[in-house]
PDB file of C-alpha atoms in Angstrom:
ATOM      1  CA  MET A 138      67.349  -5.925 -32.129  1.00 78.00           C
ATOM      2  CA  LEU A 139      64.746  -5.940 -29.839  1.00 85.00           C
ATOM      3  CA  TYR A 140      65.173  -5.075 -26.135  1.00 94.00           C
ATOM      4  CA  THR A 141      63.129  -5.865 -22.893  1.00 96.00           C
ATOM      5  CA  VAL A 142      60.284  -3.350 -21.748  1.00 97.00           C
ATOM      6  CA  CYS A 143      59.772  -2.475 -18.684  1.00 95.00           C
ATOM      7  CA  GLU A 144      57.055  -0.628 -17.322  1.00 96.00           C
ATOM      8  CA  THR A 145      56.864   1.262 -14.356  1.00 93.00           C
ATOM      9  CA  PRO A 146      53.882   0.236 -12.079  1.00 93.00           C
ATOM     10  CA  VAL A 147      52.858   4.490 -12.128  1.00 91.00           C
ATOM     11  CA  PHE A 148      52.981   3.896 -15.901  1.00 95.00           C
ATOM     12  CA  THR A 149      50.814   0.538 -16.595  1.00 96.00           C
ATOM     13  CA  GLN A 150      48.021   2.367 -14.020  1.00 96.00           C
ATOM     14  CA  LYS A 151      48.221   5.560 -16.041  1.00 93.00           C
ATOM     15  CA  ALA A 152      48.888   3.843 -19.499  1.00 95.00           C
ATOM     16  CA  LEU A 153      45.459   2.210 -18.991  1.00 93.00           C
ATOM     17  CA  GLU A 154      43.639   5.864 -17.925  1.00 91.00           C
ATOM     18  CA  ILE A 155      45.070   5.944 -22.106  1.00 91.00           C
ATOM     19  CA  TRP A 156      45.359   3.309 -24.065  1.00 91.00           C
ATOM     20  CA  THR A 157      43.494   0.311 -24.897  1.00 92.00           C
ATOM     21  CA  ASN A 158      45.126  -3.473 -24.412  1.00 93.00           C
ATOM     22  CA  GLN A 159      45.815  -3.405 -28.065  1.00 93.00           C
ATOM     23  CA  GLU A 160      47.113   0.263 -28.340  1.00 92.00           C
ATOM     24  CA  LYS A 161      49.719  -0.227 -24.973  1.00 95.00           C
ATOM     25  CA  GLU A 162      50.648  -3.596 -26.329  1.00 96.00           C
ATOM     26  CA  GLU A 163      51.585  -1.355 -30.540  1.00 95.00           C
ATOM     27  CA  PHE A 164      53.332   0.912 -28.896  1.00 96.00           C
ATOM     28  CA  ILE A 165      55.751  -1.425 -26.519  1.00 97.00           C
ATOM     29  CA  GLY A 166      56.341  -3.665 -30.274  1.00 96.00           C
ATOM     30  CA  TRP A 167      57.372  -0.306 -31.341  1.00 96.00           C
ATOM     31  CA  ILE A 168      59.370   1.094 -28.955  1.00 97.00           C
ATOM     32  CA  ALA A 169      61.225  -2.321 -28.363  1.00 97.00           C
ATOM     33  CA  GLY A 170      62.608  -2.261 -31.789  1.00 96.00           C
ATOM     34  CA  LYS A 171      63.281   2.370 -31.856  1.00 95.00           C
ATOM     35  CA  PRO A 172      65.044   3.005 -28.443  1.00 95.00           C
ATOM     36  CA  TYR A 173      66.136   6.262 -30.134  1.00 94.00           C
ATOM     37  CA  SER A 174      62.838   7.373 -31.144  1.00 93.00           C
ATOM     38  CA  GLY A 175      62.064  10.515 -29.159  1.00 89.00           C
ATOM     39  CA  GLU A 176      64.188  13.599 -27.722  1.00 94.00           C
ATOM     40  CA  VAL A 177      66.814  12.911 -24.762  1.00 94.00           C
ATOM     41  CA  ILE A 178      64.294  15.910 -22.136  1.00 90.00           C
ATOM     42  CA  PRO A 179      67.646  17.974 -21.598  1.00 87.00           C
ATOM     43  CA  ASN A 180      69.288  17.831 -18.286  1.00 83.00           C
ATOM     44  CA  SER A 181      66.953  15.073 -17.297  1.00 84.00           C
ATOM     45  CA  GLY A 182      70.366  12.309 -17.276  1.00 86.00           C
ATOM     46  CA  GLY A 183      68.927  10.802 -20.423  1.00 90.00           C
ATOM     47  CA  LEU A 184      65.000  10.300 -19.983  1.00 91.00           C
ATOM     48  CA  ARG A 185      63.971  10.787 -23.060  1.00 95.00           C
ATOM     49  CA  LYS A 186      60.395  11.490 -24.278  1.00 93.00           C
ATOM     50  CA  VAL A 187      58.118  10.411 -27.120  1.00 95.00           C
ATOM     51  CA  ARG A 188      55.182  11.801 -28.926  1.00 91.00           C
ATOM     52  CA  TRP A 189      52.474   8.175 -29.592  1.00 92.00           C
ATOM     53  CA  HIS A 190      49.012   8.595 -30.600  1.00 85.00           C
ATOM     54  CA  ALA A 191      46.463   8.017 -28.346  1.00 79.00           C
ATOM     55  CA  SER A 192      42.558   6.836 -28.842  1.00 70.00           C
ATOM     56  CA  GLY A 193      41.310   9.931 -30.749  1.00 66.00           C
ATOM     57  CA  ARG A 194      43.340  11.733 -30.579  1.00 59.00           C
ATOM     58  CA  GLY A 195      46.009  11.719 -33.167  1.00 53.00           C
ATOM     59  CA  LYS A 196      50.032  11.983 -32.697  1.00 52.00           C
ATOM     60  CA  ARG A 197      50.417  15.717 -32.092  1.00 59.00           C
ATOM     61  CA  GLY A 198      47.499  15.593 -29.583  1.00 64.00           C
ATOM     62  CA  GLY A 199      47.819  12.091 -28.220  1.00 83.00           C
ATOM     63  CA  ALA A 200      50.234  10.748 -25.671  1.00 90.00           C
ATOM     64  CA  ARG A 201      53.671  11.730 -24.217  1.00 92.00           C
ATOM     65  CA  VAL A 202      56.044   9.086 -23.089  1.00 95.00           C
ATOM     66  CA  ILE A 203      59.100   9.701 -20.480  1.00 94.00           C
ATOM     67  CA  TYR A 204      61.372   6.323 -20.465  1.00 96.00           C
ATOM     68  CA  TYR A 205      65.111   5.481 -19.978  1.00 94.00           C
ATOM     69  CA  ASN A 206      67.636   3.430 -22.018  1.00 94.00           C
ATOM     70  CA  LEU A 207      69.115   1.082 -20.227  1.00 91.00           C
ATOM     71  CA  LEU A 208      70.534  -0.150 -23.318  1.00 87.00           C
ATOM     72  CA  GLU A 209      73.542  -2.431 -21.825  1.00 89.00           C
ATOM     73  CA  ALA A 210      71.387  -4.437 -19.934  1.00 90.00           C
ATOM     74  CA  GLY A 211      68.814  -4.854 -22.907  1.00 91.00           C
ATOM     75  CA  GLU A 212      66.012  -2.969 -21.057  1.00 94.00           C
ATOM     76  CA  ILE A 213      63.631   0.224 -22.340  1.00 96.00           C
ATOM     77  CA  VAL A 214      62.296   0.770 -19.059  1.00 94.00           C
ATOM     78  CA  LEU A 215      58.422   3.152 -19.274  1.00 96.00           C
ATOM     79  CA  LEU A 216      58.249   5.789 -16.587  1.00 93.00           C
ATOM     80  CA  MET A 217      55.883   8.039 -17.261  1.00 92.00           C
ATOM     81  CA  VAL A 218      52.126   8.282 -19.643  1.00 93.00           C
ATOM     82  CA  TYR A 219      50.446  11.486 -19.977  1.00 90.00           C
ATOM     83  CA  THR A 220      47.704  13.440 -22.517  1.00 86.00           C
ATOM     84  CA  LYS A 221      49.258  16.776 -23.853  1.00 72.00           C
ATOM     85  CA  ASN A 222      45.375  17.927 -21.882  1.00 62.00           C
ATOM     86  CA  LYS A 223      46.836  16.965 -18.818  1.00 60.00           C
ATOM     87  CA  PHE A 224      49.914  18.246 -19.351  1.00 58.00           C
ATOM     88  CA  ASP A 225      51.693  20.239 -22.293  1.00 58.00           C
ATOM     89  CA  ASP A 226      55.063  19.652 -20.320  1.00 65.00           C
ATOM     90  CA  LEU A 227      56.057  18.036 -16.386  1.00 66.00           C
ATOM     91  CA  PRO A 228      57.858  20.180 -14.522  1.00 65.00           C
ATOM     92  CA  LYS A 229      61.700  20.107 -14.278  1.00 70.00           C
ATOM     93  CA  GLU A 230      61.910  18.746 -10.945  1.00 74.00           C
ATOM     94  CA  PHE A 231      59.179  15.849 -12.288  1.00 69.00           C
ATOM     95  CA  TYR A 232      61.934  14.603 -14.340  1.00 68.00           C
ATOM     96  CA  LYS A 233      64.972  14.365 -12.218  1.00 73.00           C
ATOM     97  CA  LYS A 234      62.697  12.781  -9.912  1.00 72.00           C
ATOM     98  CA  LEU A 235      62.252  10.076 -12.475  1.00 72.00           C
ATOM     99  CA  LYS A 236      65.898   9.770 -13.137  1.00 70.00           C
ATOM    100  CA  GLU A 237      66.659   9.057  -9.168  1.00 72.00           C
ATOM    101  CA  ALA A 238      64.165   6.010  -9.383  1.00 69.00           C
ATOM    102  CA  VAL A 239      66.171   4.671 -12.476  1.00 69.00           C
ATOM    103  CA  ASP A 240      69.315   4.934 -10.701  1.00 70.00           C
ATOM    104  CA  ALA A 241      67.994   3.671  -7.362  1.00 62.00           C
TER     105      ALA A 241
END
């Protein structure tokens, strides 16, 4: 089953800084069919993080995507994308704010 993938404005903006349009569409096509990929972020209310390659960086040095599954509604919400060279990991408070935004 393929789910509808929704992007937050922050995700869209950051994705343009990291990926080509083709790379972004490739990721969206992939995640639409694999909503349980990546790992659940502890104490985040169900947010998930998955690694994905970025231009010239490969998967390990590439992008991290934070997303949330609303599978009962048939949706996956892409919240944030960043590169490892910007952040190794995001602060726990940031995950809390992302989850609050999803719940709003």
